[in-house]
Amino acid sequence: RMPGATAKEVENRVTNPMERLLWEIPGVKYIYSTSRPGMSLVIVRFYVGQDEEKSIVRLNQKLYEHFDIIPPGCSPPLIRPKTIYDVPICALTFHSKTYGAYQLRRIAKEVEEAVKRIPKVSETKVIGGQRRQIRVLLDTARLDAYHMGALRIIQMLKGANAQFPAGRMDRLNREIVVKTGNFFTNREDVANLVVGAYQGRPVYLKDVATVLDGPEEPKDYVYYLAPGQPEEPAVTLSISKRKGSNAVTIVREIRKKIALLKGDLIPSGVQVTVTRDYGATAEDKSNELLFHMILAVVGVSLLIWIFLGFRMAGVVALAIPSTLALTLAVYYLYGYTLNRITLFALIFCIAILVDDAIVVAENIIRHYHLPENKGRPLADVAVEAVDEVGNPTVVATFTVIAAVLPMAFVGGLMGPYMRPIPIGSSFAMLFSLGVAFIVTPWASLRLLKASGGKKEEKESALTRINRKVMTPLIHHPKWQWIFLIGIVILLLATISMFGFKSVLVKMLPFDNKNEFQVIIDMDEGTTLERTALVAREMAEYLKTVPEVI
């Protein structure tokens, strides 16, 4: 801060020198600065992946080293780190027909203290309403009558609202601490302050001023509007969560706490509406992904049942929960939580983790039906069948890993965001390989013993169609070349879609938010009341829109 300085002076003497210093810090990506009359605000953004603690230490150290170049009249900088976890996950709006903004703010502050005691709750902030303030309205006529000035009154108020230690006194084997002065506690303390003397008698503050105990002058207006209801004064309590905590459980605890406070701290005439609930949003998206995950498991199992039979589907489907359980253990050890990215990685894994089990199980069944293996021990047949496809299965698995794993080394903003996908997929493929060589042969032996040597059902129609298509493709070079050329043409056509912009290329899906903001930029010098009137008129129209709640 630089009180009294113009915006141009703040820019030249404070902002520009500070920017040049901040650019010297390693890891700084860019700097935003805003110079206002009497104040400079600078936002320093570091590259993704920079250590947060080290970056804050470097920033503090750089500024403290150059305190000597701070111009006279400028305060030391206030440094405050901001992260994604400072974004509120929950907003509680207190509104009422009978209580005003002053009373609502006092209620919200009481609730804030109760909410802060919930574990994992971080920053809380009360928006709107008027704070309690003891206001002193000086009467110039009375000041002139007592030959006093406003500056003297201000100095007297500052000096009287203090308490200082005055020493110690030992008496009767006890030590008594002596203090002088006292803090103001109510309106009467301020009104009865002696601010001077006139004609041999003391002059109290109430003699030269009107002292009011109540709300401060309005700095903002907050209203709550709902379709079909009149506008009501409101105060909003925003709540953030700590790093690594679960938004769903925190919001659930907040709702329970508010329900307990109703009728106690929250009067019956005050309504509490949850105007932001990112916990519910996260839960809906997670439940949707879990549903699709279950759908993927069922779909893969049904597909295997259609092509390979019921018993084979059971053997292969056993690989899915086994591999997913091991993959979840890796996520836990890495410190990843179950979120949209990790759940998407699990869904992505389901399609590829059954490949190894299908190859191994189908070859075991094929060897079992071969005439030359009739009468041989089932264990020997299974070992021979697994050994036959072992090397190709290992190569195929590591080929998939080689294609997916490089995504884990992507830098910038997308690196930490997408890293759970390649890590989860790679470990899932390794686990699926182990399951295919250990669990699948064991399950296949149990299946064959349970079947009592009975042959599988006759070939299905899909199997016969597959055989008719694949037989000429395998044995005739002409069809092989036609198939290869067709694949190359399709590959080139797919790549050309990016060049012709036939498809939309976007790394992340569009986020369908359930809220939006309208920013009203009024002319410079417009009063707060005029701005509030325009905002309320716009809100009255917006609440007639059917989609607005």
Coordinates of C-alpha atoms in Angstrom, one line a residue:
R1 CA 0.0 0.0 0.0
M2 CA 1.1 3.6 -0.7
P3 CA -1.6 5.9 0.7
G4 CA -2.1 9.1 -1.2
A5 CA -0.2 8.0 -4.4
T6 CA -1.9 8.0 -7.8
A7 CA -2.2 4.9 -9.9
K8 CA 0.6 6.1 -12.2
E9 CA 2.9 6.8 -9.3
V10 CA 2.2 3.4 -7.8
E11 CA 3.0 1.8 -11.1
N12 CA 6.3 3.6 -11.6
R13 CA 7.6 3.5 -8.1
V14 CA 6.2 0.2 -6.7
T15 CA 4.8 -2.2 -9.3
N16 CA 7.5 -2.0 -12.0
P17 CA 10.5 -2.4 -9.7
M18 CA 8.7 -5.3 -7.9
E19 CA 8.0 -7.0 -11.2
R20 CA 11.6 -6.8 -12.3
L21 CA 12.7 -8.5 -9.0
L22 CA 10.1 -11.2 -9.2
W23 CA 11.1 -12.2 -12.8
E24 CA 14.5 -13.2 -11.3
I25 CA 12.9 -16.0 -9.3
P26 CA 13.4 -19.4 -10.9
G27 CA 10.2 -21.2 -12.0
V28 CA 8.0 -18.1 -12.5
K29 CA 5.7 -18.5 -15.5
Y30 CA 4.1 -15.0 -15.7
I31 CA 3.2 -12.1 -13.6
Y32 CA -0.1 -10.1 -13.4
S33 CA -0.1 -6.6 -11.9
T34 CA -2.8 -4.1 -11.0
S35 CA -1.9 -0.6 -10.0
R36 CA -4.6 1.4 -8.2
P37 CA -4.6 4.7 -6.3
G38 CA -2.7 3.9 -3.1
M39 CA -2.3 0.2 -3.8
S40 CA -0.4 -2.3 -6.0
L41 CA -1.5 -5.9 -6.4
V42 CA 0.8 -8.4 -8.1
I43 CA 0.0 -12.1 -8.9
V44 CA 3.0 -14.4 -9.4
R45 CA 2.2 -17.7 -11.1
F46 CA 4.7 -20.5 -11.1
Y47 CA 5.1 -23.4 -13.6
V48 CA 3.1 -26.6 -12.8
G49 CA 5.3 -29.0 -10.9
Q50 CA 7.3 -26.4 -9.0
D51 CA 7.6 -27.2 -5.3
E52 CA 5.0 -25.0 -3.5
E53 CA 7.0 -24.5 -0.3
K54 CA 10.3 -23.7 -2.1
S55 CA 8.5 -21.2 -4.4
I56 CA 7.0 -19.3 -1.4
V57 CA 10.4 -19.2 0.3
R58 CA 12.1 -17.9 -2.8
L59 CA 9.4 -15.3 -3.2
N60 CA 9.7 -14.1 0.4
Q61 CA 13.4 -14.1 0.3
K62 CA 13.6 -12.1 -2.9
L63 CA 11.4 -9.4 -1.5
Y64 CA 13.0 -9.2 1.9
E65 CA 16.4 -8.8 0.3
H66 CA 15.2 -5.6 -1.4
F67 CA 13.3 -3.9 1.4
D68 CA 15.8 -1.0 1.1
I69 CA 14.3 0.1 -2.3
I70 CA 10.8 0.4 -1.0
P71 CA 9.8 4.1 -1.5
P72 CA 9.0 6.2 1.5
G73 CA 5.3 6.0 2.5
C74 CA 4.9 2.5 1.1
S75 CA 4.1 -0.4 3.4
P76 CA 6.0 -3.8 3.3
P77 CA 4.4 -6.3 1.0
L78 CA 1.8 -8.8 2.2
I79 CA 2.4 -12.2 0.6
R80 CA -0.4 -14.6 0.5
P81 CA -0.3 -18.0 -1.4
K82 CA -3.3 -19.1 -3.3
T83 CA -4.0 -22.6 -4.6
I84 CA -6.8 -24.5 -6.2
Y85 CA -7.8 -25.7 -2.7
D86 CA -8.8 -22.1 -1.8
V87 CA -11.8 -22.4 -4.2
P88 CA -14.9 -22.9 -2.0
I89 CA -16.6 -26.3 -2.3
C90 CA -19.7 -25.2 -0.4
A91 CA -21.6 -22.0 0.0
L92 CA -24.4 -21.5 2.5
T93 CA -26.7 -18.6 2.0
F94 CA -28.6 -17.3 5.0
H95 CA -31.7 -15.3 4.0
S96 CA -34.8 -14.1 5.8
K97 CA -37.9 -12.0 5.5
T98 CA -37.7 -10.8 9.0
Y99 CA -34.0 -10.4 9.7
G100 CA -31.8 -7.7 8.1
A101 CA -28.3 -8.0 6.7
Y102 CA -26.8 -6.9 10.0
Q103 CA -28.5 -9.7 12.0
L104 CA -27.8 -12.2 9.3
R105 CA -24.1 -11.5 9.3
R106 CA -23.9 -12.0 13.1
I107 CA -25.8 -15.4 12.7
A108 CA -23.4 -16.4 9.9
K109 CA -20.4 -15.6 12.0
E110 CA -21.7 -17.8 14.8
V111 CA -22.3 -20.6 12.3
E112 CA -18.8 -20.0 10.9
E113 CA -17.2 -20.8 14.2
A114 CA -19.1 -24.0 14.5
V115 CA -18.3 -25.1 10.9
K116 CA -14.6 -24.4 11.4
R117 CA -14.5 -27.2 14.0
I118 CA -15.4 -29.8 11.3
P119 CA -12.3 -31.8 10.4
K120 CA -10.7 -31.0 7.0
V121 CA -12.4 -27.6 6.7
S122 CA -10.0 -25.0 5.6
E123 CA -10.7 -21.3 4.8
T124 CA -14.2 -19.9 5.5
K125 CA -15.4 -16.5 4.5
V126 CA -18.6 -14.5 5.2
I127 CA -19.8 -12.5 2.2
G128 CA -22.3 -9.7 2.6
G129 CA -24.0 -8.0 5.6
Q130 CA -22.8 -5.2 7.8
R131 CA -20.3 -5.7 10.6
R132 CA -21.0 -4.3 14.1
Q133 CA -19.4 -0.9 14.4
I134 CA -19.5 1.9 17.0
R135 CA -19.7 5.0 14.9
V136 CA -18.9 8.5 16.2
L137 CA -20.7 11.3 14.3
L138 CA -19.0 14.6 15.2
D139 CA -21.1 17.8 15.5
T140 CA -19.1 20.7 14.1
A141 CA -21.2 23.3 15.9
R142 CA -20.6 21.7 19.3
L143 CA -16.9 21.2 18.5
D144 CA -16.6 24.9 17.7
A145 CA -18.4 25.8 21.0
Y146 CA -15.9 23.8 23.0
H147 CA -13.0 25.0 20.9
M148 CA -12.0 21.5 19.9
G149 CA -11.0 19.8 16.6
A150 CA -11.7 16.5 14.9
L151 CA -8.1 15.5 14.8
R152 CA -7.8 15.7 18.6
I153 CA -10.9 13.5 19.0
I154 CA -9.3 10.9 16.8
Q155 CA -6.1 10.9 18.8
M156 CA -8.0 10.6 22.1
L157 CA -10.0 7.7 20.8
K158 CA -6.9 5.8 19.7
G159 CA -5.1 6.5 22.9
A160 CA -8.0 5.5 25.2
N161 CA -8.7 2.2 23.4
A162 CA -5.5 0.6 24.8
Q163 CA -4.2 -1.3 27.7
F164 CA -0.6 -1.3 29.0
P165 CA 1.3 -3.1 31.7
A166 CA 2.3 -0.7 34.5
G167 CA 4.4 -3.0 36.7
R168 CA 4.1 -5.6 39.5
M169 CA 3.4 -5.4 43.2
D170 CA 4.2 -8.1 45.8
R171 CA 1.7 -8.3 48.7
L172 CA 0.9 -11.1 51.2
N173 CA 3.2 -13.5 49.3
R174 CA 1.3 -12.9 46.0
E175 CA 2.4 -11.0 42.9
I176 CA -0.2 -8.6 41.5
V177 CA 0.2 -7.4 37.9
V178 CA -0.9 -3.8 37.4
K179 CA -2.3 -2.6 34.1
T180 CA -3.4 0.8 33.1
G181 CA -6.2 1.7 30.6
N182 CA -8.9 -0.5 29.2
F183 CA -10.4 -1.4 25.9
F184 CA -13.8 -0.1 24.8
T185 CA -16.5 -2.8 25.3
N186 CA -19.8 -1.0 24.5
R187 CA -21.3 2.3 23.4
E188 CA -21.3 3.8 26.9
D189 CA -17.5 3.4 27.2
V190 CA -17.0 5.4 24.0
A191 CA -19.7 8.1 24.8
N192 CA -18.3 8.7 28.3
L193 CA -14.7 9.2 27.1
V194 CA -13.2 12.5 28.4
V195 CA -11.9 14.3 25.3
G196 CA -10.9 17.6 26.9
A197 CA -11.9 20.4 29.4
Y198 CA -13.9 23.6 29.0
Q199 CA -14.3 26.3 31.7
G200 CA -13.1 24.0 34.4
R201 CA -15.3 21.0 33.7
P202 CA -14.6 17.8 31.6
V203 CA -15.9 17.5 28.1
Y204 CA -17.2 14.1 27.2
L205 CA -17.4 12.6 23.7
K206 CA -21.2 12.5 23.9
D207 CA -21.2 16.3 24.4
V208 CA -19.6 16.9 20.9
A209 CA -20.8 13.8 18.9
T210 CA -23.5 11.3 18.5
V211 CA -22.3 7.7 19.3
L212 CA -24.1 4.9 17.6
D213 CA -23.7 1.1 18.2
G214 CA -25.0 -0.8 15.2
P215 CA -24.2 -1.8 11.6
E216 CA -21.5 -0.1 9.6
E217 CA -22.2 1.8 6.4
P218 CA -23.1 -0.6 3.6
K219 CA -20.2 -1.7 1.5
D220 CA -22.2 -4.2 -0.6
Y221 CA -25.7 -5.5 -0.9
V222 CA -26.4 -9.3 -1.1
Y223 CA -29.9 -10.6 -1.9
Y224 CA -31.4 -14.0 -2.4
L225 CA -34.0 -14.5 -5.1
A226 CA -36.0 -17.6 -5.9
P227 CA -38.7 -18.0 -8.6
G228 CA -42.1 -17.0 -7.2
Q229 CA -40.7 -15.4 -4.1
P230 CA -39.8 -11.8 -3.2
E231 CA -36.1 -10.9 -2.8
E232 CA -34.7 -11.3 0.7
P233 CA -31.5 -9.8 2.3
A234 CA -28.9 -12.5 2.5
V235 CA -25.4 -13.4 3.7
T236 CA -23.3 -16.2 2.2
L237 CA -20.8 -18.4 4.1
S238 CA -18.2 -19.9 1.7
I239 CA -16.2 -23.0 2.8
S240 CA -13.0 -24.5 1.4
K241 CA -11.5 -27.9 2.1
R242 CA -8.0 -28.9 3.0
K243 CA -5.6 -30.5 0.4
G244 CA -6.2 -34.2 -0.1
S245 CA -9.6 -34.3 1.7
N246 CA -12.9 -35.6 0.2
A247 CA -15.3 -32.9 -0.8
V248 CA -18.3 -35.3 -0.7
T249 CA -17.8 -36.3 3.0
I250 CA -17.0 -32.7 4.1
V251 CA -20.2 -31.2 2.5
R252 CA -22.1 -34.1 4.1
E253 CA -20.7 -33.2 7.5
I254 CA -21.5 -29.5 6.9
R255 CA -25.1 -30.3 6.1
K256 CA -25.4 -32.4 9.3
K257 CA -23.9 -29.5 11.3
I258 CA -26.3 -27.0 9.9
A259 CA -29.3 -29.3 10.6
L260 CA -28.2 -29.5 14.3
L261 CA -27.7 -25.7 14.6
K262 CA -31.2 -24.9 13.4
G263 CA -33.3 -23.7 16.3
D264 CA -30.2 -23.0 18.3
L265 CA -27.7 -20.6 16.6
I266 CA -30.0 -20.3 13.5
P267 CA -33.4 -18.9 14.4
S268 CA -36.6 -20.3 12.8
G269 CA -37.1 -17.2 10.7
V270 CA -33.8 -17.7 8.9
Q271 CA -33.6 -20.0 5.9
V272 CA -30.3 -21.7 4.9
T273 CA -29.9 -22.6 1.2
V274 CA -26.9 -24.4 -0.2
T275 CA -26.1 -22.3 -3.2
R276 CA -22.9 -24.2 -4.1
D277 CA -22.2 -27.8 -3.5
Y278 CA -19.2 -29.2 -5.3
G279 CA -19.4 -32.3 -3.2
A280 CA -22.7 -33.3 -4.8
T281 CA -21.2 -32.4 -8.2
A282 CA -18.2 -34.6 -7.6
E283 CA -20.3 -37.4 -6.2
D284 CA -22.6 -37.3 -9.3
K285 CA -19.7 -37.5 -11.7
S286 CA -18.0 -40.3 -9.7
N287 CA -21.2 -42.3 -9.5
E288 CA -21.7 -41.9 -13.2
L289 CA -18.2 -43.3 -13.9
L290 CA -18.8 -46.1 -11.4
F291 CA -22.0 -47.0 -13.2
H292 CA -20.1 -47.0 -16.6
M293 CA -17.4 -49.1 -15.0
I294 CA -19.9 -51.7 -13.9
L295 CA -21.5 -51.5 -17.3
A296 CA -18.1 -52.1 -18.9
V297 CA -17.5 -55.2 -16.7
V298 CA -20.9 -56.6 -17.5
G299 CA -20.5 -55.8 -21.2
V300 CA -17.1 -57.5 -21.5
S301 CA -18.4 -60.6 -19.7
L302 CA -21.4 -60.8 -22.0
L303 CA -19.3 -60.4 -25.1
I304 CA -17.0 -63.3 -23.9
W305 CA -20.1 -65.4 -23.1
I306 CA -21.5 -64.9 -26.6
F307 CA -18.3 -65.8 -28.4
L308 CA -16.6 -68.3 -26.1
G309 CA -19.4 -69.8 -23.9
F310 CA -20.6 -69.4 -20.4
R311 CA -17.8 -71.3 -18.6
M312 CA -15.1 -69.5 -20.5
A313 CA -16.8 -66.1 -19.6
G314 CA -16.6 -67.0 -15.9
V315 CA -12.9 -67.8 -16.1
V316 CA -12.0 -64.7 -18.0
A317 CA -14.3 -62.5 -15.9
L318 CA -12.4 -63.6 -12.8
A319 CA -9.4 -61.7 -14.1
I320 CA -11.3 -58.3 -13.9
P321 CA -11.8 -58.0 -10.1
S322 CA -8.4 -59.5 -9.4
T323 CA -6.6 -57.0 -11.6
L324 CA -8.7 -54.0 -10.6
A325 CA -8.1 -54.8 -6.9
L326 CA -4.3 -54.8 -7.4
T327 CA -4.5 -51.6 -9.5
L328 CA -6.5 -49.9 -6.7
A329 CA -3.7 -50.9 -4.3
V330 CA -1.2 -49.2 -6.5
Y331 CA -3.3 -46.1 -6.6
Y332 CA -3.4 -46.1 -2.8
L333 CA 0.4 -46.5 -2.5
Y334 CA 0.9 -43.7 -5.0
G335 CA -1.4 -41.4 -3.0
Y336 CA -4.0 -41.1 -5.8
T337 CA -7.6 -40.7 -4.7
L338 CA -10.7 -42.1 -6.5
N339 CA -11.7 -39.2 -8.8
R340 CA -12.8 -38.8 -12.4
I341 CA -9.3 -39.4 -13.8
T342 CA -8.5 -42.5 -11.8
L343 CA -12.0 -44.0 -12.4
F344 CA -11.6 -43.3 -16.1
A345 CA -8.2 -45.1 -16.0
L346 CA -9.9 -48.1 -14.5
I347 CA -12.6 -48.1 -17.2
F348 CA -9.9 -47.8 -19.8
C349 CA -8.1 -50.8 -18.3
I350 CA -11.1 -53.2 -18.4
A351 CA -11.1 -53.5 -22.1
I352 CA -7.4 -54.4 -22.3
L353 CA -6.8 -56.4 -19.1
V354 CA -8.9 -59.4 -20.3
D355 CA -6.9 -59.9 -23.4
D356 CA -4.2 -62.0 -21.7
A357 CA -6.8 -64.1 -19.9
I358 CA -8.8 -64.7 -23.1
V359 CA -5.7 -65.9 -25.0
V360 CA -4.5 -68.2 -22.2
A361 CA -8.0 -69.6 -21.4
E362 CA -8.9 -70.2 -25.0
N363 CA -5.7 -72.0 -25.7
I364 CA -6.1 -74.3 -22.7
I365 CA -9.6 -75.2 -23.9
R366 CA -8.3 -75.8 -27.4
H367 CA -5.5 -78.1 -26.2
Y368 CA -8.0 -80.0 -24.0
H369 CA -10.1 -80.8 -27.1
L370 CA -7.2 -82.0 -29.3
P371 CA -7.4 -85.7 -29.9
E372 CA -3.7 -86.3 -29.1
N373 CA -4.3 -84.9 -25.6
K374 CA -7.1 -87.3 -24.7
G375 CA -6.3 -89.1 -21.5
R376 CA -3.4 -86.8 -20.5
P377 CA -3.4 -85.2 -17.1
L378 CA -5.2 -81.9 -17.2
A379 CA -2.3 -80.1 -15.5
D380 CA 0.2 -81.1 -18.2
V381 CA -2.2 -80.0 -20.9
A382 CA -2.7 -76.6 -19.2
V383 CA 1.1 -76.1 -18.8
E384 CA 1.7 -76.9 -22.4
A385 CA -1.0 -74.6 -23.6
V386 CA 0.2 -71.7 -21.5
D387 CA 3.8 -72.3 -22.6
E388 CA 2.7 -72.2 -26.2
V389 CA 1.2 -68.7 -26.0
G390 CA 3.4 -67.4 -23.2
N391 CA 6.0 -65.4 -25.2
P392 CA 3.4 -63.8 -27.6
T393 CA 1.3 -62.8 -24.6
V394 CA 4.2 -61.2 -22.8
V395 CA 5.3 -59.3 -25.9
A396 CA 1.7 -58.1 -26.5
T397 CA 1.4 -56.9 -22.9
F398 CA 4.6 -54.9 -23.0
T399 CA 3.7 -53.5 -26.4
V400 CA 0.6 -52.0 -24.8
I401 CA 2.6 -50.7 -21.9
A402 CA 5.1 -49.1 -24.3
A403 CA 2.3 -47.3 -26.1
V404 CA 0.6 -46.0 -22.9
L405 CA 3.5 -45.4 -20.4
P406 CA 5.1 -42.4 -22.2
M407 CA 2.0 -40.3 -21.3
A408 CA 3.2 -40.4 -17.7
F409 CA 6.2 -38.2 -18.6
V410 CA 4.1 -35.4 -20.1
G411 CA 4.9 -32.1 -18.5
G412 CA 3.1 -28.8 -17.9
L413 CA -0.5 -28.6 -16.8
M414 CA -1.6 -31.9 -18.4
G415 CA 1.1 -34.0 -16.8
P416 CA -0.2 -34.3 -13.2
Y417 CA -3.8 -34.3 -14.5
M418 CA -3.4 -37.3 -16.9
R419 CA -0.6 -39.3 -15.1
P420 CA -3.0 -41.7 -13.3
I421 CA -4.1 -43.1 -16.6
P422 CA -0.8 -44.4 -17.9
I423 CA 0.3 -45.5 -14.5
G424 CA -2.9 -47.3 -13.7
S425 CA -3.1 -48.9 -17.2
S426 CA 0.6 -50.0 -17.1
F427 CA 0.2 -51.7 -13.7
A428 CA -3.1 -53.2 -14.8
M429 CA -1.5 -54.8 -17.8
L430 CA 1.3 -56.2 -15.6
F431 CA -1.2 -57.6 -13.1
S432 CA -3.4 -59.0 -15.9
L433 CA -0.3 -60.8 -17.2
G434 CA 0.3 -62.4 -13.8
V435 CA -3.4 -63.2 -13.4
A436 CA -3.4 -64.8 -16.9
F437 CA -0.4 -67.1 -16.0
I438 CA -1.5 -67.9 -12.4
V439 CA -5.2 -67.5 -11.8
T440 CA -6.6 -68.3 -15.3
P441 CA -4.9 -71.7 -15.6
W442 CA -6.1 -72.7 -12.1
A443 CA -9.7 -71.6 -12.9
S444 CA -9.6 -73.4 -16.2
L445 CA -8.5 -76.7 -14.5
R446 CA -11.4 -76.3 -12.0
L447 CA -13.7 -75.6 -14.9
L448 CA -12.6 -78.7 -16.9
K449 CA -12.8 -81.0 -13.9
A450 CA -16.3 -79.6 -13.0
S451 CA -17.5 -80.3 -16.6
G452 CA -16.6 -84.0 -16.2
G453 CA -15.0 -84.2 -19.6
K454 CA -18.0 -83.0 -21.4
K455 CA -17.4 -81.1 -24.6
E456 CA -18.4 -77.5 -25.0
E457 CA -21.5 -76.6 -26.9
K458 CA -21.4 -76.8 -30.7
E459 CA -20.1 -73.8 -32.6
S460 CA -22.2 -70.8 -32.6
A461 CA -23.3 -68.9 -35.7
L462 CA -20.8 -66.1 -34.9
T463 CA -18.0 -68.6 -34.7
R464 CA -18.9 -70.1 -38.0
I465 CA -19.0 -66.7 -39.6
N466 CA -15.7 -65.8 -38.1
R467 CA -14.2 -69.0 -39.5
K468 CA -15.5 -68.4 -43.0
V469 CA -14.0 -64.9 -43.0
M470 CA -10.7 -65.6 -41.4
T471 CA -9.8 -68.8 -43.4
P472 CA -9.3 -67.2 -46.8
L473 CA -7.6 -64.2 -45.1
I474 CA -5.0 -66.5 -43.5
H475 CA -4.4 -68.9 -46.4
H476 CA -4.6 -66.6 -49.5
P477 CA -2.0 -63.8 -50.1
K478 CA -4.4 -61.9 -52.3
W479 CA -6.9 -61.3 -49.5
Q480 CA -4.0 -60.5 -47.1
W481 CA -2.8 -57.7 -49.4
I482 CA -6.4 -56.4 -49.8
F483 CA -6.9 -56.4 -46.1
L484 CA -3.5 -54.6 -45.4
I485 CA -4.1 -51.9 -48.1
G486 CA -7.6 -51.3 -46.7
I487 CA -6.2 -50.8 -43.2
V488 CA -3.6 -48.4 -44.5
I489 CA -6.3 -46.4 -46.4
L490 CA -8.4 -46.2 -43.2
L491 CA -5.4 -45.1 -41.2
L492 CA -4.6 -42.3 -43.6
A493 CA -8.2 -41.2 -43.8
T494 CA -8.4 -41.0 -40.0
I495 CA -5.3 -38.9 -39.8
S496 CA -6.5 -36.6 -42.5
M497 CA -9.6 -35.8 -40.4
F498 CA -7.4 -33.7 -38.1
G499 CA -6.1 -31.7 -41.0
F500 CA -9.5 -31.1 -42.5
K501 CA -10.8 -30.3 -39.0
S502 CA -13.6 -32.9 -39.4
V503 CA -13.3 -33.8 -35.7
L504 CA -12.9 -31.6 -32.6
V505 CA -9.6 -32.2 -30.9
K506 CA -9.8 -31.4 -27.2
M507 CA -7.7 -33.0 -24.4
L508 CA -10.3 -32.6 -21.7
P509 CA -14.1 -32.9 -21.9
F510 CA -16.3 -29.9 -21.7
D511 CA -17.4 -29.3 -18.1
N512 CA -21.1 -28.8 -17.8
K513 CA -21.3 -26.4 -14.9
N514 CA -24.6 -25.8 -13.1
E515 CA -23.9 -22.2 -12.3
F516 CA -22.7 -19.0 -14.1
Q517 CA -22.1 -15.4 -13.2
V518 CA -23.2 -12.1 -14.7
I519 CA -20.7 -9.3 -14.3
I520 CA -22.2 -5.8 -14.5
D521 CA -19.7 -3.1 -15.3
M522 CA -21.2 0.3 -14.5
D523 CA -19.8 3.7 -15.4
E524 CA -17.1 5.1 -13.2
G525 CA -18.5 7.0 -10.3
T526 CA -21.8 5.1 -10.1
T527 CA -23.0 4.8 -6.5
L528 CA -23.4 1.5 -4.8
E529 CA -27.1 1.9 -4.5
R530 CA -27.5 2.5 -8.2
T531 CA -25.4 -0.5 -9.1
A532 CA -27.4 -2.7 -6.7
L533 CA -30.7 -1.5 -8.3
V534 CA -29.5 -2.5 -11.7
A535 CA -28.4 -5.9 -10.4
R536 CA -31.7 -6.5 -8.7
E537 CA -33.6 -5.6 -11.9
M538 CA -31.5 -8.0 -13.9
A539 CA -32.0 -10.7 -11.2
E540 CA -35.8 -10.2 -11.3
Y541 CA -35.7 -11.0 -15.0
L542 CA -33.3 -13.9 -14.7
K543 CA -35.5 -15.6 -12.1
T544 CA -38.3 -15.8 -14.7
V545 CA -36.1 -18.0 -16.9
P546 CA -37.4 -21.6 -16.3
E547 CA -33.9 -23.1 -15.9
V548 CA -32.9 -20.7 -13.2
I549 CA -33.3 -22.0 -9.6

